[in-house]
Amino acid sequence: MSSNSTLNGDAEAATKEQEKPTLVLPVELSEGPTKDFNFLPIPGRLRHHPGQSFEFSIWMNWGLSFAATFLISNMYYCQPLLIQMAITFGVSYEAVSKVPTLIQAGYAVGLFFICPLGDLVRRRQLLLLLVFITASLTIGLAVTRSLLVFQVLNFLIGLANISPQILVPLAADLARPEQRAFAYSIVLTGMLSGVLIARVLAGVIGQFASWRFVYYMAIGAQYFILLVCYLIIPDYPPKNRNMTYWGILWSMMKYSVTEPLVVQVEIMSIMTSACFASYWVTLTFLLGGPPYNYSTLVIGLFGLLGLAGMAMGPFAGRLVDNIVPWYGMLISTILLLFFQSIQTAAGGFSIAAVIIACIGLDAIRQMQNVSLTTAMFSIDMGAVSRLNALFVLAYYIGQLMGTSVGTMIFVDHGWRACAAFAMALYGCQLVVLFLRGPHCPKRRWFGYEGGFRMRKN
């Protein structure tokens, strides 16, 4: 009797166990997708596994920087080649000068409408798709015989070529918080170096061969970068599944006018970009005229001095990782004002002053940009793509302002007035910075609550 009771009890327990509801995890919670675009296998080490974070190594960081270098280059290959293009297409310089304008216009549109997708979709797939599109469109640039087609393709390439601006927030997400500024300072250095490298490569190749060979080189470089991205970029699930595309755009516009820190960074970004553009545009005029009268080749070599300054970016990132971003902005702006004062005082008659200012301004601008982006991203790490898009859009507005206003001042009043204009803008940046203290609450427009602690907790 006792044996039967035990058997009956075991049977009832087994039945109850079978009746318990089974917890079935959604597929995306148990493991991420194993294929890109449902047909391209994702390398196992790059697949998303819940509860496990990717190890963001220095090699992956430099890989992202390398990719950013040759992706941003697409925007600048055309600039040294405009005269050759005008001859090939049989058009005036004025007609062919629309090419860099169109690619920049497409880039601005892409920043606003495509870059925010980094906060909505899987960024690995977005990056692979965008790089594939720009590489394929570049084939058209190399073979077309129509200027109209060439212009349309440049606009479309600019539209799709916002992938470098997805790599920057990706680096910020992958890196540990205490190394975040260093991580995207490396990617930022790659981007800024790409601007110079593109002009140098295009100028050298265009000097000895047809300008079309520049674009054949660009095709190979981009498909190689596509392979690099496939092999190093980890897969992540979408960050904001409860938001729509239009909701993402609306939130980005709200950030741009309702967040005090964002507005502060935008204003400072516009002014520092205006100084940067004004300096490099008018430097050509200064060195090409008396008392220097340098050749175009010698003037171009001054870009290498800027590259030396850009190489200081990672060191600036290390510093900014250890201090509150406000102090990074303060130190860098004061130093920019100092080096600009050297240019203002002696740039027109001392080449040593020009060299010192050139290296110093580019090196310290790296520190300022890293500090500005660090402050910007601190608003919301779930919105880094939108915040980065706002930062870059402000930077472009500043470039347009600096190029036009700086050139006008130089033509009408000379190099010293133009240099003094940049000094005034750096002074205005300090005024904007001092409106809010280093620990002012995010929703407070003015004030110094929170003290003056310099180092991060």
Tab-separated table of N, CA and C in Angstrom, residues 202-361:
chain	number	residue	atom	x	y	z
A	202	ALA	N	44.657	62.604	-54.648
A	202	ALA	CA	44.032	63.056	-55.890
A	202	ALA	C	44.964	63.996	-56.651
A	203	GLY	N	45.640	64.896	-55.919
A	203	GLY	CA	46.544	65.826	-56.587
A	203	GLY	C	47.719	65.129	-57.237
A	204	VAL	N	48.314	64.141	-56.542
A	204	VAL	CA	49.472	63.428	-57.077
A	204	VAL	C	49.072	62.568	-58.276
A	205	ILE	N	47.999	61.787	-58.138
A	205	ILE	CA	47.569	60.928	-59.248
A	205	ILE	C	47.124	61.776	-60.427
A	206	GLY	N	46.370	62.857	-60.159
A	206	GLY	CA	45.909	63.722	-61.235
A	206	GLY	C	47.040	64.422	-61.959
A	207	GLN	N	48.196	64.585	-61.304
A	207	GLN	CA	49.347	65.240	-61.923
A	207	GLN	C	49.979	64.353	-62.987
A	208	PHE	N	49.926	63.032	-62.783
A	208	PHE	CA	50.649	62.119	-63.671
A	208	PHE	C	49.733	61.207	-64.485
A	209	ALA	N	48.435	61.232	-64.228
A	209	ALA	CA	47.518	60.365	-64.969
A	209	ALA	C	46.153	61.040	-65.055
A	210	SER	N	45.230	60.398	-65.725
A	210	SER	CA	43.877	60.941	-65.853
A	210	SER	C	43.196	60.990	-64.481
A	211	TRP	N	42.334	61.975	-64.314
A	211	TRP	CA	41.610	62.102	-63.043
A	211	TRP	C	40.729	60.891	-62.784
A	212	ARG	N	40.378	60.151	-63.852
A	212	ARG	CA	39.523	58.968	-63.669
A	212	ARG	C	40.234	57.883	-62.852
A	213	PHE	N	41.570	57.852	-62.902
A	213	PHE	CA	42.306	56.853	-62.121
A	213	PHE	C	42.120	57.088	-60.618
A	214	VAL	N	41.875	58.323	-60.229
A	214	VAL	CA	41.609	58.606	-58.816
A	214	VAL	C	40.363	57.857	-58.370
A	215	TYR	N	39.338	57.846	-59.215
A	215	TYR	CA	38.093	57.180	-58.843
A	215	TYR	C	38.198	55.663	-58.969
A	216	TYR	N	39.027	55.165	-59.887
A	216	TYR	CA	39.277	53.726	-59.909
A	216	TYR	C	39.939	53.291	-58.602
A	217	MET	N	40.893	54.120	-58.124
A	217	MET	CA	41.520	53.832	-56.832
A	217	MET	C	40.477	53.873	-55.714
A	218	ALA	N	39.576	54.863	-55.776
A	218	ALA	CA	38.553	54.996	-54.738
A	218	ALA	C	37.614	53.797	-54.718
A	219	ILE	N	37.317	53.243	-55.891
A	219	ILE	CA	36.453	52.050	-55.957
A	219	ILE	C	37.099	50.896	-55.207
A	220	GLY	N	38.378	50.630	-55.524
A	220	GLY	CA	39.080	49.546	-54.844
A	220	GLY	C	39.186	49.779	-53.351
A	221	ALA	N	39.474	51.030	-52.949
A	221	ALA	CA	39.605	51.342	-51.525
A	221	ALA	C	38.300	51.097	-50.786
A	222	GLN	N	37.181	51.489	-51.394
A	222	GLN	CA	35.894	51.350	-50.700
A	222	GLN	C	35.454	49.894	-50.587
A	223	TYR	N	35.687	49.104	-51.640
A	223	TYR	CA	35.319	47.690	-51.520
A	223	TYR	C	36.226	46.988	-50.500
A	224	PHE	N	37.460	47.453	-50.388
A	224	PHE	CA	38.340	46.900	-49.344
A	224	PHE	C	37.821	47.292	-47.964
A	225	ILE	N	37.392	48.543	-47.814
A	225	ILE	CA	36.820	48.986	-46.541
A	225	ILE	C	35.547	48.210	-46.230
A	226	LEU	N	34.767	47.883	-47.249
A	226	LEU	CA	33.567	47.067	-47.047
A	226	LEU	C	33.944	45.722	-46.432
A	227	LEU	N	35.025	45.123	-46.920
A	227	LEU	CA	35.496	43.858	-46.358
A	227	LEU	C	35.976	44.054	-44.919
A	228	VAL	N	36.691	45.146	-44.657
A	228	VAL	CA	37.163	45.438	-43.300
A	228	VAL	C	35.978	45.572	-42.350
A	229	CYS	N	34.960	46.321	-42.771
A	229	CYS	CA	33.765	46.499	-41.929
A	229	CYS	C	33.081	45.163	-41.662
A	230	TYR	N	33.021	44.303	-42.666
A	230	TYR	CA	32.400	42.986	-42.493
A	230	TYR	C	33.149	42.154	-41.443
A	231	LEU	N	34.474	42.330	-41.384
A	231	LEU	CA	35.296	41.486	-40.518
A	231	LEU	C	35.485	42.032	-39.108
A	232	ILE	N	35.201	43.346	-38.875
A	232	ILE	CA	35.519	43.898	-37.549
A	232	ILE	C	34.322	44.510	-36.822
A	233	ILE	N	33.248	44.853	-37.514
A	233	ILE	CA	32.148	45.563	-36.853
A	233	ILE	C	31.189	44.565	-36.213
A	234	PRO	N	30.998	44.630	-34.905
A	234	PRO	CA	30.096	43.690	-34.224
A	234	PRO	C	28.639	44.031	-34.487
A	235	ASP	N	27.799	43.028	-34.313
A	235	ASP	CA	26.364	43.199	-34.533
A	235	ASP	C	25.679	43.538	-33.216
A	236	TYR	N	24.787	44.487	-33.270
A	236	TYR	CA	24.006	44.891	-32.107
A	236	TYR	C	22.538	44.960	-32.500
A	237	PRO	N	21.632	44.662	-31.580
A	237	PRO	CA	20.209	44.850	-31.884
A	237	PRO	C	19.883	46.334	-31.934
A	238	PRO	N	18.754	46.697	-32.513
A	238	PRO	CA	18.346	48.109	-32.542
A	238	PRO	C	18.265	48.685	-31.131
A	239	LYS	N	18.593	49.978	-30.980
A	239	LYS	CA	18.676	50.604	-29.664
A	239	LYS	C	17.335	51.151	-29.177
A	240	ASN	N	16.487	51.608	-30.079
A	240	ASN	CA	15.238	52.273	-29.689
A	240	ASN	C	14.066	51.628	-30.422
A	241	ARG	N	13.711	50.433	-29.982
A	241	ARG	CA	12.683	49.678	-30.706
A	241	ARG	C	11.301	50.290	-30.574
A	242	ASN	N	11.114	51.116	-29.559
A	242	ASN	CA	9.784	51.691	-29.351
A	242	ASN	C	9.590	53.003	-30.107
A	243	MET	N	10.576	53.406	-30.906
A	243	MET	CA	10.480	54.659	-31.639
A	243	MET	C	10.344	54.409	-33.133
A	244	THR	N	9.732	55.364	-33.810
A	244	THR	CA	9.603	55.312	-35.263
A	244	THR	C	10.657	56.230	-35.895
A	245	TYR	N	10.793	56.128	-37.207
A	245	TYR	CA	11.760	56.974	-37.902
A	245	TYR	C	11.430	58.447	-37.712
A	246	TRP	N	10.150	58.794	-37.885
A	246	TRP	CA	9.765	60.202	-37.739
A	246	TRP	C	9.889	60.651	-36.281
A	247	GLY	N	9.682	59.720	-35.365
A	247	GLY	CA	9.892	60.051	-33.959
A	247	GLY	C	11.361	60.340	-33.665
A	248	ILE	N	12.258	59.597	-34.320
A	248	ILE	CA	13.689	59.839	-34.169
A	248	ILE	C	14.047	61.235	-34.677
A	249	LEU	N	13.535	61.592	-35.865
A	249	LEU	CA	13.834	62.916	-36.425
A	249	LEU	C	13.283	64.027	-35.538
A	250	TRP	N	12.052	63.839	-35.036
A	250	TRP	CA	11.448	64.861	-34.193
A	250	TRP	C	12.241	65.038	-32.898
A	251	SER	N	12.667	63.928	-32.315
A	251	SER	CA	13.447	64.027	-31.079
A	251	SER	C	14.788	64.721	-31.333
A	252	MET	N	15.380	64.492	-32.511
A	252	MET	CA	16.638	65.158	-32.830
A	252	MET	C	16.439	66.666	-32.919
A	253	MET	N	15.352	67.090	-33.552
A	253	MET	CA	15.078	68.527	-33.643
A	253	MET	C	14.802	69.119	-32.267
A	254	LYS	N	14.155	68.344	-31.400
A	254	LYS	CA	13.902	68.834	-30.040
A	254	LYS	C	15.210	68.988	-29.261
A	255	TYR	N	16.113	68.003	-29.415
A	255	TYR	CA	17.415	68.114	-28.753
A	255	TYR	C	18.122	69.408	-29.136
A	256	SER	N	17.998	69.794	-30.414
A	256	SER	CA	18.780	70.916	-30.936
A	256	SER	C	18.360	72.260	-30.350
A	257	VAL	N	17.168	72.351	-29.763
A	257	VAL	CA	16.708	73.652	-29.261
A	257	VAL	C	16.260	73.618	-27.805
A	258	THR	N	16.063	72.439	-27.241
A	258	THR	CA	15.526	72.374	-25.876
A	258	THR	C	16.547	71.923	-24.839
A	259	GLU	N	17.661	71.346	-25.260
A	259	GLU	CA	18.684	70.884	-24.325
A	259	GLU	C	19.761	71.956	-24.186
A	260	PRO	N	19.920	72.577	-23.024
A	260	PRO	CA	20.909	73.653	-22.867
A	260	PRO	C	22.324	73.256	-23.259
A	261	LEU	N	22.757	72.060	-22.868
A	261	LEU	CA	24.117	71.638	-23.183
A	261	LEU	C	24.295	71.431	-24.682
A	262	VAL	N	23.282	70.882	-25.343
A	262	VAL	CA	23.359	70.692	-26.787
A	262	VAL	C	23.466	72.038	-27.497
A	263	VAL	N	22.645	72.991	-27.091
A	263	VAL	CA	22.693	74.330	-27.703
A	263	VAL	C	24.062	74.967	-27.479
A	264	GLN	N	24.593	74.822	-26.278
A	264	GLN	CA	25.912	75.380	-25.972
A	264	GLN	C	26.987	74.762	-26.873
A	265	VAL	N	26.973	73.442	-27.017
A	265	VAL	CA	27.956	72.765	-27.860
A	265	VAL	C	27.771	73.152	-29.322
A	266	GLU	N	26.523	73.258	-29.787
A	266	GLU	CA	26.268	73.644	-31.183
A	266	GLU	C	26.852	75.020	-31.488
A	267	ILE	N	26.636	75.984	-30.597
A	267	ILE	CA	27.144	77.339	-30.823
A	267	ILE	C	28.665	77.336	-30.852
A	268	MET	N	29.282	76.629	-29.915
A	268	MET	CA	30.739	76.566	-29.888
A	268	MET	C	31.281	75.835	-31.116
A	269	SER	N	30.588	74.798	-31.557
A	269	SER	CA	31.020	74.060	-32.745
A	269	SER	C	30.961	74.935	-33.991
A	270	ILE	N	29.911	75.723	-34.120
A	270	ILE	CA	29.796	76.632	-35.267
A	270	ILE	C	30.966	77.611	-35.288
A	271	MET	N	31.283	78.174	-34.145
A	271	MET	CA	32.336	79.180	-34.101
A	271	MET	C	33.719	78.576	-34.321
A	272	THR	N	34.010	77.427	-33.723
A	272	THR	CA	35.335	76.833	-33.908
A	272	THR	C	35.513	76.330	-35.328
A	273	SER	N	34.449	75.832	-35.949
A	273	SER	CA	34.523	75.406	-37.339
A	273	SER	C	34.735	76.594	-38.265
A	274	ALA	N	34.090	77.716	-37.955
A	274	ALA	CA	34.290	78.927	-38.750
A	274	ALA	C	35.749	79.377	-38.681
A	275	CYS	N	36.348	79.304	-37.499
A	275	CYS	CA	37.763	79.667	-37.350
A	275	CYS	C	38.648	78.728	-38.168
A	276	PHE	N	38.353	77.426	-38.107
A	276	PHE	CA	39.147	76.428	-38.821
A	276	PHE	C	39.090	76.662	-40.325
A	277	ALA	N	37.874	76.837	-40.864
A	277	ALA	CA	37.708	77.042	-42.302
A	277	ALA	C	38.341	78.347	-42.753
A	278	SER	N	38.130	79.397	-41.988
A	278	SER	CA	38.700	80.695	-42.328
A	278	SER	C	40.225	80.630	-42.347
A	279	TYR	N	40.812	79.942	-41.380
A	279	TYR	CA	42.278	79.861	-41.300
A	279	TYR	C	42.856	79.179	-42.535
A	280	TRP	N	42.320	78.000	-42.898
A	280	TRP	CA	42.923	77.228	-43.972
A	280	TRP	C	42.653	77.827	-45.342
A	281	VAL	N	41.500	78.451	-45.528
A	281	VAL	CA	41.220	79.083	-46.824
A	281	VAL	C	42.115	80.294	-47.033
A	282	THR	N	42.199	81.156	-46.034
A	282	THR	CA	42.988	82.380	-46.181
A	282	THR	C	44.488	82.127	-46.059
A	283	LEU	N	44.900	80.987	-45.479
A	283	LEU	CA	46.321	80.658	-45.419
A	283	LEU	C	46.886	80.505	-46.828
A	284	THR	N	46.096	79.950	-47.732
A	284	THR	CA	46.528	79.824	-49.124
A	284	THR	C	46.803	81.200	-49.728
A	285	PHE	N	45.894	82.153	-49.488
A	285	PHE	CA	46.087	83.506	-50.001
A	285	PHE	C	47.316	84.163	-49.374
A	286	LEU	N	47.495	83.955	-48.073
A	286	LEU	CA	48.614	84.574	-47.366
A	286	LEU	C	49.951	84.061	-47.889
A	287	LEU	N	50.085	82.734	-48.028
A	287	LEU	CA	51.356	82.151	-48.457
A	287	LEU	C	51.628	82.364	-49.936
A	288	GLY	N	50.570	82.529	-50.720
A	288	GLY	CA	50.751	82.732	-52.156
A	288	GLY	C	51.087	84.160	-52.529
A	289	GLY	N	50.875	85.103	-51.610
A	289	GLY	CA	51.162	86.505	-51.881
A	289	GLY	C	52.411	86.969	-51.160
A	290	PRO	N	52.734	88.278	-51.299
A	290	PRO	CA	53.917	88.804	-50.607
A	290	PRO	C	53.706	88.791	-49.100
A	291	PRO	N	54.743	88.553	-48.285
A	291	PRO	CA	56.151	88.460	-48.690
A	291	PRO	C	56.617	87.048	-49.058
A	292	TYR	N	55.721	86.035	-48.981
A	292	TYR	CA	56.161	84.655	-49.166
A	292	TYR	C	56.212	84.245	-50.632
A	293	ASN	N	55.121	84.454	-51.369
A	293	ASN	CA	55.057	84.109	-52.797
A	293	ASN	C	55.416	82.645	-53.048
A	294	TYR	N	54.880	81.745	-52.203
A	294	TYR	CA	55.171	80.324	-52.347
A	294	TYR	C	54.387	79.729	-53.508
A	295	SER	N	54.916	78.636	-54.065
A	295	SER	CA	54.227	77.916	-55.135
A	295	SER	C	53.082	77.097	-54.563
A	296	THR	N	52.235	76.609	-55.456
A	296	THR	CA	51.101	75.784	-55.025
A	296	THR	C	51.583	74.520	-54.323
A	297	LEU	N	52.695	73.936	-54.810
A	297	LEU	CA	53.230	72.727	-54.195
A	297	LEU	C	53.662	72.986	-52.760
A	298	VAL	N	54.383	74.079	-52.529
A	298	VAL	CA	54.853	74.398	-51.188
A	298	VAL	C	53.673	74.680	-50.255
A	299	ILE	N	52.686	75.402	-50.782
A	299	ILE	CA	51.497	75.684	-49.969
A	299	ILE	C	50.798	74.388	-49.581
A	300	GLY	N	50.744	73.445	-50.533
A	300	GLY	CA	50.111	72.168	-50.243
A	300	GLY	C	50.821	71.395	-49.160
A	301	LEU	N	52.141	71.548	-49.077
A	301	LEU	CA	52.907	70.831	-48.049
A	301	LEU	C	52.573	71.312	-46.639
A	302	PHE	N	52.020	72.521	-46.526
A	302	PHE	CA	51.618	72.989	-45.200
A	302	PHE	C	50.487	72.129	-44.631
A	303	GLY	N	49.786	71.426	-45.502
A	303	GLY	CA	48.769	70.512	-45.020
A	303	GLY	C	49.357	69.397	-44.183
A	304	LEU	N	50.627	69.028	-44.463
A	304	LEU	CA	51.286	68.000	-43.668
A	304	LEU	C	51.503	68.469	-42.236
A	305	LEU	N	51.694	69.780	-42.056
A	305	LEU	CA	51.805	70.311	-40.693
A	305	LEU	C	50.490	70.114	-39.947
A	306	GLY	N	49.373	70.323	-40.675
A	306	GLY	CA	48.068	70.077	-40.069
A	306	GLY	C	47.894	68.623	-39.687
A	307	LEU	N	48.428	67.715	-40.528
A	307	LEU	CA	48.341	66.281	-40.230
A	307	LEU	C	49.118	65.948	-38.965
A	308	ALA	N	50.263	66.608	-38.764
A	308	ALA	CA	51.039	66.396	-37.538
A	308	ALA	C	50.233	66.822	-36.320
A	309	GLY	N	49.513	67.927	-36.452
A	309	GLY	CA	48.661	68.365	-35.346
A	309	GLY	C	47.529	67.398	-35.074
A	310	MET	N	46.934	66.856	-36.159
A	310	MET	CA	45.833	65.914	-35.989
A	310	MET	C	46.272	64.647	-35.268
A	311	ALA	N	47.542	64.269	-35.445
A	311	ALA	CA	48.045	63.058	-34.796
A	311	ALA	C	48.028	63.158	-33.276
A	312	MET	N	47.847	64.374	-32.767
A	312	MET	CA	47.779	64.558	-31.311
A	312	MET	C	46.414	64.197	-30.749
A	313	GLY	N	45.460	63.889	-31.628
A	313	GLY	CA	44.091	63.620	-31.188
A	313	GLY	C	43.963	62.558	-30.111
A	314	PRO	N	44.586	61.359	-30.277
A	314	PRO	CA	44.461	60.328	-29.233
A	314	PRO	C	44.988	60.764	-27.879
A	315	PHE	N	46.053	61.583	-27.859
A	315	PHE	CA	46.572	62.075	-26.586
A	315	PHE	C	45.551	63.000	-25.917
A	316	ALA	N	44.875	63.805	-26.759
A	316	ALA	CA	43.815	64.656	-26.229
A	316	ALA	C	42.683	63.813	-25.660
A	317	GLY	N	42.374	62.695	-26.342
A	317	GLY	CA	41.327	61.811	-25.846
A	317	GLY	C	41.652	61.230	-24.484
A	318	ARG	N	42.920	60.849	-24.268
A	318	ARG	CA	43.340	60.337	-22.968
A	318	ARG	C	43.128	61.371	-21.875
A	319	LEU	N	43.467	62.624	-22.195
A	319	LEU	CA	43.307	63.689	-21.203
A	319	LEU	C	41.838	63.916	-20.876
A	320	VAL	N	41.000	63.990	-21.920
A	320	VAL	CA	39.585	64.289	-21.714
A	320	VAL	C	38.892	63.160	-20.970
A	321	ASP	N	39.381	61.931	-21.097
A	321	ASP	CA	38.794	60.806	-20.355
A	321	ASP	C	38.919	60.978	-18.850
A	322	ASN	N	39.877	61.787	-18.407
A	322	ASN	CA	40.145	61.915	-16.982
A	322	ASN	C	39.587	63.184	-16.357
A	323	ILE	N	39.088	64.097	-17.173
A	323	ILE	CA	38.575	65.352	-16.629
A	323	ILE	C	37.149	65.580	-17.101
A	324	VAL	N	36.463	66.471	-16.427
A	324	VAL	CA	35.113	66.852	-16.829
A	324	VAL	C	35.203	67.573	-18.182
A	325	PRO	N	34.347	67.238	-19.152
A	325	PRO	CA	34.455	67.834	-20.493
A	325	PRO	C	34.500	69.359	-20.501
A	326	TRP	N	33.833	70.004	-19.554
A	326	TRP	CA	33.825	71.466	-19.500
A	326	TRP	C	35.242	72.010	-19.404
A	327	TYR	N	36.080	71.353	-18.604
A	327	TYR	CA	37.459	71.818	-18.467
A	327	TYR	C	38.268	71.533	-19.732
A	328	GLY	N	37.954	70.459	-20.419
A	328	GLY	CA	38.599	70.211	-21.706
A	328	GLY	C	38.273	71.307	-22.700
A	329	MET	N	37.013	71.739	-22.718
A	329	MET	CA	36.621	72.833	-23.601
A	329	MET	C	37.303	74.131	-23.198
A	330	LEU	N	37.407	74.372	-21.899
A	330	LEU	CA	38.027	75.604	-21.405
A	330	LEU	C	39.510	75.654	-21.770
A	331	ILE	N	40.249	74.593	-21.451
A	331	ILE	CA	41.690	74.564	-21.714
A	331	ILE	C	41.965	74.693	-23.208
A	332	SER	N	41.222	73.917	-24.015
A	332	SER	CA	41.475	73.933	-25.457
A	332	SER	C	41.136	75.285	-26.078
A	333	THR	N	40.057	75.926	-25.637
A	333	THR	CA	39.685	77.217	-26.214
A	333	THR	C	40.703	78.297	-25.870
A	334	ILE	N	41.211	78.272	-24.645
A	334	ILE	CA	42.254	79.236	-24.256
A	334	ILE	C	43.517	79.024	-25.085
A	335	LEU	N	43.905	77.764	-25.292
A	335	LEU	CA	45.092	77.481	-26.095
A	335	LEU	C	44.885	77.856	-27.559
A	336	LEU	N	43.690	77.638	-28.086
A	336	LEU	CA	43.398	78.058	-29.459
A	336	LEU	C	43.526	79.569	-29.594
A	337	LEU	N	43.025	80.277	-28.597
A	337	LEU	CA	43.146	81.734	-28.597
A	337	LEU	C	44.621	82.146	-28.569
A	338	PHE	N	45.437	81.415	-27.822
A	338	PHE	CA	46.864	81.717	-27.737
A	338	PHE	C	47.556	81.525	-29.098
A	339	PHE	N	47.338	80.359	-29.740
A	339	PHE	CA	47.998	80.106	-31.020
A	339	PHE	C	47.468	81.032	-32.124
A	340	GLN	N	46.189	81.373	-32.038
A	340	GLN	CA	45.648	82.312	-33.014
A	340	GLN	C	46.260	83.694	-32.827
A	341	SER	N	46.578	84.065	-31.610
A	341	SER	CA	47.221	85.357	-31.359
A	341	SER	C	48.624	85.395	-31.976
A	342	ILE	N	49.325	84.251	-32.010
A	342	ILE	CA	50.631	84.186	-32.677
A	342	ILE	C	50.468	84.462	-34.163
A	343	GLN	N	49.449	83.849	-34.755
A	343	GLN	CA	49.170	84.080	-36.176
A	343	GLN	C	48.815	85.547	-36.419
A	344	THR	N	48.020	86.120	-35.543
A	344	THR	CA	47.594	87.513	-35.710
A	344	THR	C	48.772	88.478	-35.575
A	345	ALA	N	49.677	88.179	-34.660
A	345	ALA	CA	50.788	89.093	-34.396
A	345	ALA	C	51.867	89.027	-35.463
A	346	ALA	N	52.191	87.810	-35.951
A	346	ALA	CA	53.383	87.692	-36.794
A	346	ALA	C	53.189	86.858	-38.047
A	347	GLY	N	51.977	86.392	-38.316
A	347	GLY	CA	51.770	85.498	-39.456
A	347	GLY	C	52.123	86.102	-40.796
A	348	GLY	N	52.038	87.405	-40.932
A	348	GLY	CA	52.266	88.039	-42.222
A	348	GLY	C	53.719	88.293	-42.553
A	349	PHE	N	54.637	88.101	-41.602
A	349	PHE	CA	56.050	88.357	-41.916
A	349	PHE	C	57.009	87.345	-41.299
A	350	SER	N	56.506	86.374	-40.532
A	350	SER	CA	57.371	85.349	-39.944
A	350	SER	C	56.817	83.968	-40.270
A	351	ILE	N	57.552	83.217	-41.090
A	351	ILE	CA	57.082	81.883	-41.449
A	351	ILE	C	57.111	80.949	-40.247
A	352	ALA	N	58.010	81.211	-39.283
A	352	ALA	CA	58.043	80.400	-38.064
A	352	ALA	C	56.732	80.540	-37.300
A	353	ALA	N	56.182	81.767	-37.252
A	353	ALA	CA	54.903	81.989	-36.570
A	353	ALA	C	53.786	81.229	-37.262
A	354	VAL	N	53.831	81.194	-38.591
A	354	VAL	CA	52.807	80.465	-39.350
A	354	VAL	C	52.881	78.972	-39.036
A	355	ILE	N	54.094	78.424	-39.000
A	355	ILE	CA	54.266	76.989	-38.731
A	355	ILE	C	53.803	76.637	-37.317
A	356	ILE	N	54.201	77.461	-36.344
A	356	ILE	CA	53.788	77.215	-34.960
A	356	ILE	C	52.272	77.269	-34.828
A	357	ALA	N	51.658	78.288	-35.446
A	357	ALA	CA	50.209	78.429	-35.372
A	357	ALA	C	49.512	77.269	-36.064
A	358	CYS	N	50.066	76.845	-37.196
A	358	CYS	CA	49.443	75.759	-37.966
A	358	CYS	C	49.403	74.463	-37.158
A	359	ILE	N	50.533	74.086	-36.570
A	359	ILE	CA	50.597	72.849	-35.785
A	359	ILE	C	49.760	72.982	-34.513
A	360	GLY	N	49.910	74.107	-33.827
A	360	GLY	CA	49.202	74.292	-32.562
A	360	GLY	C	47.700	74.326	-32.719
A	361	LEU	N	47.213	75.056	-33.726
A	361	LEU	CA	45.769	75.162	-33.917
A	361	LEU	C	45.144	73.809	-34.246
